Coordinates of C-alpha atoms and ligand atoms in Angstrom, one line a residue:
M1 CA 101.4 75.9 68.5
M2 CA 98.3 77.6 70.2
F3 CA 99.2 79.8 73.2
Y4 CA 96.7 80.3 75.9
K5 CA 95.5 83.8 76.5
E6 CA 93.6 85.7 78.9
N7 CA 90.1 84.3 79.8
D8 CA 91.1 80.9 78.3
I9 CA 89.7 78.0 80.5
V10 CA 92.5 75.3 80.2
I11 CA 93.8 72.1 81.6
G12 CA 97.1 71.7 83.0
K13 CA 99.2 69.6 85.4
V14 CA 100.3 70.6 88.8
T15 CA 104.1 70.3 88.8
G16 CA 105.0 72.1 92.0
I17 CA 103.5 73.5 95.1
Q18 CA 105.1 76.5 97.3
N19 CA 103.4 78.2 100.2
Y20 CA 102.4 81.1 97.9
G21 CA 100.9 79.2 95.1
A22 CA 100.8 76.1 92.7
F23 CA 102.8 75.7 89.5
V24 CA 101.0 74.3 86.5
M25 CA 102.5 73.1 83.3
F26 CA 100.4 72.8 80.0
D27 CA 100.8 70.4 77.0
N28 CA 101.8 73.4 74.6
G29 CA 104.9 74.0 76.9
Q30 CA 103.5 77.1 78.7
T31 CA 103.8 77.4 82.3
G32 CA 101.8 79.2 85.0
L33 CA 101.1 79.9 88.5
I34 CA 97.8 79.7 90.6
H35 CA 98.8 82.3 93.4
I36 CA 97.4 81.4 96.8
S37 CA 94.8 84.0 96.5
E38 CA 93.4 82.5 93.3
I39 CA 93.0 78.9 94.8
S40 CA 89.7 79.5 96.6
S41 CA 87.4 82.2 97.7
K42 CA 87.7 80.6 101.3
F43 CA 90.8 81.2 103.4
V44 CA 93.5 78.9 102.2
K45 CA 95.7 77.3 104.8
N46 CA 97.2 74.7 103.1
I47 CA 97.2 74.6 99.2
E48 CA 97.4 70.9 99.1
D49 CA 94.0 70.6 100.6
Y50 CA 93.0 72.0 97.1
V51 CA 95.6 70.6 94.5
K52 CA 98.2 67.8 94.5
I53 CA 101.3 67.5 92.6
G54 CA 100.7 65.4 89.5
E55 CA 97.0 66.4 89.4
K56 CA 95.3 67.7 86.4
V57 CA 93.5 71.0 87.0
R58 CA 91.0 73.2 85.0
V59 CA 92.1 76.7 85.5
K60 CA 91.1 80.1 84.1
V61 CA 94.0 82.4 82.5
L62 CA 93.8 85.8 84.3
G63 CA 96.7 87.1 82.2
I64 CA 100.3 86.8 81.3
E65 CA 103.1 88.0 83.5
E66 CA 105.1 89.8 80.6
K67 CA 108.3 89.8 82.2
N68 CA 108.5 86.1 83.0
N69 CA 106.1 85.1 80.3
Y70 CA 104.2 82.7 82.6
L71 CA 100.4 82.6 82.9
K72 CA 98.6 83.8 85.8
L73 CA 96.0 81.3 86.6
S74 CA 92.9 81.1 88.9
L75 CA 91.1 78.0 90.3
K76 CA 88.6 80.2 92.1
A77 CA 87.6 82.1 89.0
L78 CA 85.6 78.8 87.9
N79 CA 82.5 77.6 89.6
D80 CA 82.2 74.1 91.0
R81 CA 80.6 72.8 88.0
E82 CA 83.3 74.0 85.7
R83 CA 86.1 72.8 87.9
Q84 CA 84.4 69.4 88.0
K85 CA 84.4 69.0 84.1
I86 CA 87.9 67.6 84.3
K87 CA 86.7 64.7 86.4
N88 CA 83.4 64.0 84.5
P89 CA 84.1 62.4 81.2
L90 CA 80.5 63.1 80.1
I91 CA 80.8 66.8 80.2
F92 CA 84.5 67.1 79.7
N93 CA 86.1 67.3 76.2
K94 CA 88.9 64.9 76.5
P95 CA 92.2 66.6 77.0
K96 CA 95.1 66.1 74.6
R97 CA 97.7 64.0 76.3
I98 CA 99.6 66.0 78.7
K99 CA 103.2 65.9 77.8
I100 CA 105.0 66.4 81.1
S101 CA 108.2 64.5 80.5
N102 CA 110.9 63.8 83.1
S103 CA 113.6 64.9 80.6
E104 CA 116.3 67.1 82.0
D105 CA 115.6 69.6 79.4
D106 CA 111.9 70.2 80.5
F107 CA 113.0 70.4 84.2
K108 CA 115.6 72.9 83.3
K109 CA 113.1 75.0 81.5
L110 CA 110.9 75.1 84.4
R111 CA 113.8 75.6 86.9
S112 CA 115.1 78.6 84.9
H113 CA 111.9 80.4 85.5
L114 CA 111.5 79.2 89.2
D115 CA 113.8 81.8 90.8
K116 CA 112.1 84.5 89.1
W117 CA 108.7 83.3 90.0
I118 CA 109.5 82.9 93.6
T119 CA 111.1 86.4 93.7
K120 CA 108.0 87.9 91.9
S121 CA 105.6 85.9 94.0
L122 CA 107.3 86.9 97.3
E123 CA 107.2 90.5 95.9
E124 CA 103.6 90.2 95.3
Q125 CA 102.7 88.9 98.6
N126 CA 104.8 91.3 100.5
M127 CA 103.9 94.3 98.3
I128 CA 102.5 96.3 101.1
K129 CA 103.1 95.6 104.7
V130 CA 100.6 97.1 107.3
D131 CA 101.9 97.3 110.9
L132 CA 99.1 97.6 113.5
T133 CA 101.3 97.2 116.6
N134 CA 101.1 100.8 117.5
I135 CA 97.3 101.4 117.5
I136 CA 97.0 101.6 121.4
S137 CA 93.7 99.6 120.8
D138 CA 92.6 95.9 121.1
I139 CA 90.5 95.6 118.1
N140 CA 88.4 92.5 117.6
F141 CA 88.6 92.1 114.0
E142 CA 86.5 89.0 114.2
S143 CA 83.6 91.1 115.2
Y144 CA 83.6 93.0 111.9
S145 CA 83.7 89.6 109.8
E146 CA 80.0 89.4 109.0
K147 CA 79.9 93.2 108.0
V148 CA 83.1 93.0 106.1
K149 CA 81.8 89.9 104.3
T150 CA 78.5 91.6 103.2
I151 CA 80.5 94.7 102.2
N152 CA 83.1 92.7 100.2
N153 CA 80.3 90.9 98.4
M154 CA 78.6 94.2 97.6
I155 CA 81.9 95.6 96.2
N156 CA 82.6 92.5 94.2
N157 CA 79.1 92.1 92.9
K158 CA 78.9 95.9 92.1
S159 CA 75.9 96.3 94.1
G160 CA 75.0 98.7 97.1
A161 CA 75.0 102.5 97.3
G162 CA 76.8 104.2 94.3
S163 CA 77.4 100.8 92.6
D164 CA 77.1 102.5 89.1
F165 CA 80.8 103.7 90.1
L166 CA 82.5 100.6 90.9
G167 CA 84.2 100.1 87.6
W168 CA 87.5 100.9 89.2
T169 CA 87.4 97.7 91.4
T170 CA 88.2 95.4 88.3
W171 CA 89.7 97.9 86.0
P172 CA 93.2 96.6 86.5
K173 CA 91.9 93.4 84.7
D174 CA 89.2 95.0 82.5
Y175 CA 91.1 98.1 81.3
D176 CA 90.8 98.9 77.5
K177 CA 94.1 97.3 76.2
E178 CA 93.8 99.1 72.9
E179 CA 93.7 102.4 74.5
F180 CA 96.5 101.4 76.7
E181 CA 98.8 100.7 73.8
R182 CA 97.6 103.9 72.1
M183 CA 98.4 105.7 75.3
I184 CA 102.0 104.5 75.4
K185 CA 102.6 105.5 71.8
C186 CA 101.2 108.9 72.1
A187 CA 103.2 109.3 75.3
E188 CA 106.5 108.4 73.3
Y189 CA 105.4 110.9 70.7
V190 CA 105.0 113.7 73.4
R191 CA 108.4 112.7 75.0
N192 CA 110.2 112.9 71.6
N193 CA 108.6 116.2 70.4
F194 CA 108.0 118.5 73.4
E195 CA 109.8 120.1 76.2
V196 CA 106.7 120.5 78.3
L197 CA 103.5 118.8 78.9
V198 CA 100.8 121.0 80.6
V199 CA 98.3 118.8 82.6
C200 CA 95.1 120.5 82.7
G201 CA 92.7 119.2 85.3
I202 CA 91.4 119.3 88.8
G203 CA 90.5 117.1 91.7
G204 CA 90.3 113.4 90.5
S205 CA 91.3 114.7 87.2
Y206 CA 94.8 115.7 88.3
L207 CA 95.7 114.4 91.7
G208 CA 96.5 110.8 90.9
A209 CA 98.8 111.8 88.1
R210 CA 100.6 114.4 90.1
A211 CA 101.0 112.2 93.1
A212 CA 102.4 109.3 90.9
I213 CA 104.8 111.6 88.8
D214 CA 106.3 113.3 92.0
A215 CA 106.6 110.0 93.8
L216 CA 108.4 108.2 91.1
R217 CA 110.3 111.2 89.5
G218 CA 111.1 113.1 92.7
L219 CA 110.7 116.8 92.9
Y220 CA 113.8 118.0 90.9
S221 CA 113.7 115.4 88.1
D222 CA 116.2 115.7 85.2
D223 CA 113.8 114.0 82.8
K224 CA 113.7 115.5 79.3
L225 CA 110.0 116.2 79.7
E226 CA 108.7 118.8 82.2
I227 CA 105.3 118.4 83.5
I228 CA 103.2 121.4 84.6
Y229 CA 99.9 121.4 86.1
L230 CA 97.3 123.9 85.2
G231 CA 93.4 124.1 85.6
Q232 CA 93.4 123.3 89.3
T233 CA 93.2 126.9 90.4
F234 CA 91.7 130.4 89.6
S235 CA 94.9 132.1 90.9
P236 CA 95.8 134.9 88.5
L237 CA 99.3 134.8 89.7
Y238 CA 99.7 131.2 89.2
V239 CA 98.1 131.0 85.8
A240 CA 99.7 134.2 84.5
Q241 CA 103.2 132.8 85.6
V242 CA 102.5 129.4 83.6
M243 CA 101.3 131.2 80.6
S244 CA 104.4 133.4 80.7
Y245 CA 106.8 130.4 81.3
L246 CA 105.1 128.6 78.4
K247 CA 105.6 131.3 75.8
N248 CA 109.1 130.3 75.0
K249 CA 108.6 126.4 75.4
K250 CA 107.6 123.8 72.9
F251 CA 104.5 122.3 74.7
A252 CA 101.8 119.9 74.5
I253 CA 98.4 119.8 76.5
N254 CA 96.6 116.9 78.1
V255 CA 93.2 118.4 79.2
I256 CA 91.4 116.3 81.5
S257 CA 87.7 116.7 82.6
K258 CA 85.1 114.2 82.7
S259 CA 82.2 116.5 82.8
G260 CA 84.0 118.9 80.6
T261 CA 82.4 121.9 82.3
T262 CA 84.7 122.3 85.4
T263 CA 85.3 126.0 85.6
E264 CA 88.9 126.1 86.6
T265 CA 89.9 123.6 84.0
S266 CA 87.7 125.2 81.2
I267 CA 89.2 128.7 81.9
A268 CA 92.8 127.3 82.0
F269 CA 92.3 125.3 78.8
R270 CA 90.8 128.2 76.8
L271 CA 93.9 130.3 77.8
V272 CA 96.4 127.7 77.0
K273 CA 94.9 126.6 73.9
E274 CA 94.8 130.2 72.6
L275 CA 98.6 130.5 73.6
L276 CA 99.3 127.3 71.6
E277 CA 97.2 128.2 68.6
K278 CA 99.0 131.6 68.5
K279 CA 102.4 130.0 68.8
V280 CA 102.0 127.2 66.2
G281 CA 98.8 127.9 64.3
K282 CA 95.5 126.2 64.6
D283 CA 96.2 123.1 62.5
E284 CA 99.6 122.3 64.3
A285 CA 97.9 123.0 67.7
R286 CA 95.4 120.2 67.1
K287 CA 98.2 117.7 67.1
C288 CA 99.5 119.0 70.3
I289 CA 96.3 118.6 72.3
F290 CA 95.4 115.2 74.0
A291 CA 91.9 115.1 75.7
T292 CA 90.7 112.8 78.5
T293 CA 87.0 113.0 78.9
D294 CA 83.6 111.1 78.8
K295 CA 83.2 108.9 75.8
A296 CA 80.1 110.4 74.5
R297 CA 79.0 113.4 76.7
G298 CA 80.1 116.9 77.6
A299 CA 81.5 120.1 76.3
L300 CA 85.0 118.8 76.0
K301 CA 83.8 115.7 74.2
E302 CA 82.1 117.9 71.7
L303 CA 85.2 120.1 71.3
C304 CA 87.3 116.9 70.7
N305 CA 84.8 115.9 67.9
T306 CA 85.0 119.1 66.3
E307 CA 88.8 119.7 66.5
G308 CA 89.8 115.9 66.1
Y309 CA 92.1 115.9 69.1
E310 CA 93.4 112.5 70.2
T311 CA 91.1 111.2 72.8
F312 CA 91.1 109.1 75.8
V313 CA 88.2 107.9 77.8
L314 CA 87.2 108.0 81.5
P315 CA 84.6 105.2 81.7
D316 CA 81.1 106.1 82.9
D317 CA 81.3 103.7 85.9
I318 CA 84.7 105.3 87.3
G319 CA 84.4 108.6 89.2
G320 CA 87.2 111.2 89.3
R321 CA 89.0 110.2 92.6
Y322 CA 89.1 106.6 91.7
S323 CA 90.3 107.1 88.2
V324 CA 94.2 107.0 88.5
F325 CA 94.5 103.7 86.5
T326 CA 92.4 105.1 83.7
A327 CA 94.0 107.4 80.9
V328 CA 93.3 110.3 83.5
G329 CA 96.2 109.2 85.4
L330 CA 98.2 106.8 83.2
F331 CA 98.4 109.2 80.0
P332 CA 100.4 111.9 81.9
I333 CA 102.2 109.3 84.0
A334 CA 103.2 107.6 80.7
C335 CA 104.3 110.9 79.4
A336 CA 106.5 111.4 82.3
G337 CA 108.4 108.5 81.2
L338 CA 107.1 106.0 83.7
D339 CA 106.2 102.4 83.5
I340 CA 102.5 102.2 83.4
K341 CA 102.5 98.5 82.6
E342 CA 104.3 97.8 86.0
M343 CA 101.9 100.3 87.7
I344 CA 98.8 98.5 86.4
Q345 CA 100.5 95.2 87.2
G346 CA 100.9 96.5 90.9
A347 CA 97.2 97.4 91.1
Y348 CA 96.1 94.1 89.5
D349 CA 98.2 92.2 92.2
S350 CA 96.7 94.4 94.9
M351 CA 93.3 93.7 93.5
V352 CA 93.8 90.1 93.5
K353 CA 95.2 90.2 97.1
Y354 CA 92.5 92.3 98.5
D355 CA 89.2 91.3 96.9
N356 CA 88.4 88.8 99.7
D357 CA 86.9 88.8 103.2
D358 CA 89.6 86.8 104.9
L359 CA 90.2 88.9 107.9
I360 CA 93.3 86.9 108.7
N361 CA 95.2 87.9 105.5
N362 CA 93.5 90.9 104.1
D363 CA 95.6 94.0 105.6
C364 CA 93.5 96.3 103.3
Y365 CA 90.3 95.7 105.2
K366 CA 92.1 95.4 108.6
Y367 CA 93.3 98.9 107.9
A368 CA 89.8 99.8 107.0
I369 CA 88.5 98.3 110.3
T370 CA 91.1 100.1 112.3
R371 CA 90.2 103.4 110.7
D372 CA 86.6 102.7 111.7
Y373 CA 87.4 101.5 115.2
L374 CA 89.3 104.7 116.0
Y375 CA 86.6 106.9 114.4
R376 CA 84.2 105.1 116.8
H377 CA 86.3 105.7 119.7
N378 CA 86.7 109.5 119.4
K379 CA 89.2 110.0 116.8
A380 CA 88.2 112.8 114.4
V381 CA 91.3 113.1 112.3
E382 CA 93.5 110.7 110.2
L383 CA 96.8 112.4 109.6
F384 CA 98.8 110.9 106.5
V385 CA 102.3 110.9 107.3
T386 CA 105.2 110.6 105.0
Y387 CA 109.0 111.1 105.4
E388 CA 109.5 112.1 101.6
P389 CA 108.6 115.4 100.3
S390 CA 108.0 113.7 96.8
L391 CA 105.2 111.7 98.5
S392 CA 103.5 114.8 99.8
Q393 CA 101.1 114.8 96.7
I394 CA 100.1 111.2 97.7
G395 CA 98.9 112.9 100.8
E396 CA 96.8 115.3 98.6
W397 CA 95.5 112.4 96.8
L398 CA 94.4 110.6 99.9
K399 CA 92.7 113.8 101.4
Q400 CA 90.6 113.8 98.3
L401 CA 90.1 110.1 98.3
F402 CA 89.0 109.8 101.9
G403 CA 87.4 113.3 102.2
E404 CA 85.1 113.2 99.4
S405 CA 84.2 109.6 99.9
E406 CA 83.5 109.6 103.6
G407 CA 82.7 113.0 104.7
K408 CA 79.0 113.1 104.4
E409 CA 75.8 112.9 106.4
G410 CA 77.8 114.5 109.5
K411 CA 80.1 111.4 109.5
G412 CA 83.8 110.6 108.5
L413 CA 87.3 111.2 109.6
F414 CA 88.9 114.4 108.5
P415 CA 92.0 113.4 106.4
G416 CA 95.0 115.6 106.9
S417 CA 98.5 115.2 105.7
V418 CA 102.1 116.3 106.8
T419 CA 105.6 115.7 105.7
F420 CA 108.1 114.8 108.4
S421 CA 110.6 115.9 109.6
T422 CA 109.6 119.0 108.0
D423 CA 106.3 119.4 109.8
L424 CA 107.7 118.0 113.1
H425 CA 109.1 121.7 113.4
S426 CA 105.5 123.1 113.1
L427 CA 102.7 120.7 113.7
G428 CA 104.8 118.3 115.7
Q429 CA 103.9 120.0 119.0
F430 CA 100.2 119.7 118.5
I431 CA 100.4 116.0 117.6
Q432 CA 102.6 115.3 120.6
E433 CA 100.7 117.3 123.2
G434 CA 97.5 119.0 121.7
S435 CA 93.9 117.6 121.9
H436 CA 93.6 113.9 121.3
I437 CA 91.5 114.0 118.1
M438 CA 93.7 112.3 115.7
F439 CA 95.8 109.1 114.7
E440 CA 98.6 108.8 112.3
T441 CA 98.9 106.8 109.2
I442 CA 102.5 106.6 108.2
I443 CA 103.3 105.7 104.5
K444 CA 106.7 104.4 104.7
V445 CA 109.3 103.5 101.9
D446 CA 111.9 101.1 103.2
N447 CA 114.5 101.9 100.7
P448 CA 114.9 105.2 99.1
T449 CA 115.5 105.7 95.3
L450 CA 118.6 107.8 96.0
D451 CA 120.8 108.3 98.9
I452 CA 123.7 110.5 100.2
E453 CA 126.4 110.1 102.7
I454 CA 127.2 112.6 105.4
P455 CA 130.9 113.8 104.9
H456 CA 133.7 114.2 107.4
D457 CA 134.6 117.7 108.3
D458 CA 138.0 118.4 109.9
D459 CA 136.9 121.2 112.1
D460 CA 133.7 119.5 113.1
L461 CA 132.4 123.0 114.1
D462 CA 128.7 121.9 113.6
G463 CA 129.4 118.7 115.8
L464 CA 128.1 116.4 113.1
N465 CA 131.1 114.1 112.6
Y466 CA 129.4 111.5 114.8
L467 CA 127.2 111.0 111.7
E468 CA 130.1 110.9 109.5
G469 CA 129.8 108.1 106.9
K470 CA 126.1 107.7 107.6
T471 CA 123.5 108.1 105.0
L472 CA 120.5 110.5 105.1
S473 CA 118.2 107.6 104.8
F474 CA 119.6 106.2 108.1
V475 CA 119.0 109.5 109.8
N476 CA 115.5 109.8 108.3
E477 CA 114.8 106.2 109.4
K478 CA 116.0 107.1 113.1
A479 CA 113.8 110.2 113.0
M480 CA 110.9 108.1 112.1
Q481 CA 111.5 105.6 114.7
G482 CA 112.1 108.2 117.5
T483 CA 108.9 110.1 116.5
L484 CA 106.8 106.9 116.3
K485 CA 107.9 106.1 119.8
A486 CA 107.4 109.7 121.2
H487 CA 103.9 110.0 119.6
V488 CA 102.6 106.4 120.7
E489 CA 104.3 106.0 124.0
V490 CA 104.1 109.5 125.4
G491 CA 101.6 111.5 123.2
K492 CA 99.3 108.3 123.2
V493 CA 98.5 109.0 119.6
P494 CA 97.7 105.7 117.6
N495 CA 99.9 105.0 114.7
I496 CA 99.3 102.8 111.6
V497 CA 102.4 102.0 109.6
I498 CA 101.9 101.1 105.9
S499 CA 105.2 100.4 104.2
V500 CA 106.5 99.3 100.8
E501 CA 110.0 98.2 100.1
K502 CA 110.7 100.7 97.4
M503 CA 108.8 103.4 95.6
D504 CA 108.6 102.2 91.9
S505 CA 105.7 102.0 89.6
Y506 CA 104.8 98.3 90.6
H507 CA 104.5 99.2 94.4
L508 CA 102.8 102.6 93.7
G509 CA 100.2 100.9 91.6
G510 CA 99.5 98.5 94.4
L511 CA 99.6 101.0 97.2
L512 CA 97.0 103.3 95.4
Y513 CA 94.8 100.4 94.7
F514 CA 95.1 99.4 98.4
F515 CA 93.8 102.8 99.5
M516 CA 90.8 103.0 97.1
R517 CA 89.8 99.4 98.2
A518 CA 90.2 100.5 102.0
C519 CA 88.4 103.6 101.3
A520 CA 85.3 101.8 99.8
M521 CA 85.3 99.4 102.8
S522 CA 85.7 102.2 105.3
A523 CA 82.8 104.3 103.8
Y524 CA 80.5 101.3 103.6
L525 CA 81.2 100.5 107.2
L526 CA 79.9 104.1 108.0
E527 CA 76.9 103.2 105.7
I528 CA 78.0 106.0 103.4
N529 CA 77.8 106.0 99.6
P530 CA 81.6 106.4 98.7
F531 CA 81.1 107.2 95.2
N532 CA 79.1 110.8 95.2
Q533 CA 80.0 114.2 96.4
P534 CA 76.8 116.2 96.7
G535 CA 78.3 118.5 99.0
V536 CA 80.7 120.3 96.5
E537 CA 77.9 121.5 94.5
V538 CA 76.8 124.1 97.2
Y539 CA 79.8 126.4 96.7
K540 CA 79.6 126.2 92.9
K541 CA 76.1 127.4 92.9
N542 CA 76.8 130.5 94.9
M543 CA 79.9 131.1 92.9
F544 CA 77.8 130.8 89.6
H545 CA 75.3 133.2 90.9
L546 CA 77.9 135.6 91.8
L547 CA 79.6 135.2 88.4
G548 CA 76.3 135.9 86.8
K549 CA 76.1 132.4 85.0
K550 CA 72.7 131.7 83.3
G551 CA 70.3 129.8 85.3
Y552 CA 71.9 130.4 88.8
Ligands
LIG1 O1 86.5 113.1 92.4 C1 85.7 113.9 91.6 O2 84.7 113.4 91.3 C2 86.1 115.4 91.5 O3 87.3 115.8 92.2 C3 86.3 115.7 90.1 O4 87.2 114.9 89.6 C4 86.6 117.1 89.8 O5 85.9 117.9 90.3 C5 87.0 117.5 88.3 O6 85.8 117.0 87.6 P1 85.8 116.8 86.1 O7 86.8 115.7 85.7 O8 84.4 116.6 85.5 O9 86.5 118.1 85.5

């Protein structure tokens, strides 16, 4: 029996239609779903306008949903002529007879998957919720439709300013599958053989991994592998303390640098490599070093070739701050014991959901438009807000993503980040009553990974028995609701709320892709190239001159 695989173009029969997609069955017994977003590139109000139960359809296989083993299908991925082939016997290779029997067994088989599909599909549809009811503005989204359409085409066709760096847009589908499996194997090796992984990188070569690992493991994880970050600072105190800590640890290194010449990373790697070689010897050290860099160029690549380190690639067409789904992010994330398959699945579902110009359903672009509108209406700062300290590194990742992508040519929102309620006791005053320069974007997780109940106290001297039996998540939620109301209604600070049901690899993957896509749209709305960062070179030149580097 031949099973269909990714990119096959196949014919099946529509066996069911739900408001989120159409189920298809094939003559080899495989089943699949055409998600509503894969029906047509136009806005689909009613799926039955496109396919009917019992009808044969020609579809493209986008991939296999591994958990439930159903095919993810697309109708829109085929052009009109290809779709018509089923109806035109002259150009269509006659299909084998489709064996859809009415037997109870076949139905049971389909039925057994149905609940899972529905749950999964609903999860995909509701992965990220964007609430724009507190933006204190009446935005005419429709007025952006032409611009959004043009930009979306530019992103999808990989044209427009900086288009050489649009590889990330389709990476959740195009990623190197062989490398992905190798990463999982190497991560297992690291987890089983070391106490600490030193992730050595800076900027886009470190922030995504750190954001994901903190968000998914929390800040006091008891996982067997500790992750330490190096190469993101010149601080002698920080670096010396890390080196001293590592002396008595069994550690591996993942050095990450696209250019291979970033000074912070190169200095730190030289130091930590020397420490490792002294501890275990040069030969053994080679087996403890994993490098992520350009596939052919740069000083680090040359070192990898000479030393024979296990090497992963940051593709040419993906820049640092858009690289979290490449080995740059995924290898350390996998080493941290996290599910990178689910993560890239989340990114994939986000890609499928947001790669269109349908302004009724595309919340990612609505968010980008809202940012643009507020910027053009005198807001200078977007403050990313979380209520979880473990998400504060997502704030750092967002600051780099939006700051480096948009802050050019005298334009762009300044991205800041805060963690509430902690920062309500410091910056809260300014946000509530200070100058009206900002809006807030709250990143909310509906259900915390862990929760804790407030106990009873017989004396109640702290007066907290009114909260007895309540959870901290309940209190945190009320703090959020109270703050939102205070900032919006009294402070007149517009608020956007972006929420996920829970913080797991799948939702995080979806969320990070959502922000990258929104960022590209936002920058193009400002007529800025989102993928370069000419401004960061200025300080480097001065620093190199002062350090006496040749040629500066
Ligand atoms: O987004 C970017 O391009 C930067 O933040 C880089 O990722 C950062 O400077 C590190 O560069 P490299 O990977 O070349 O060491």
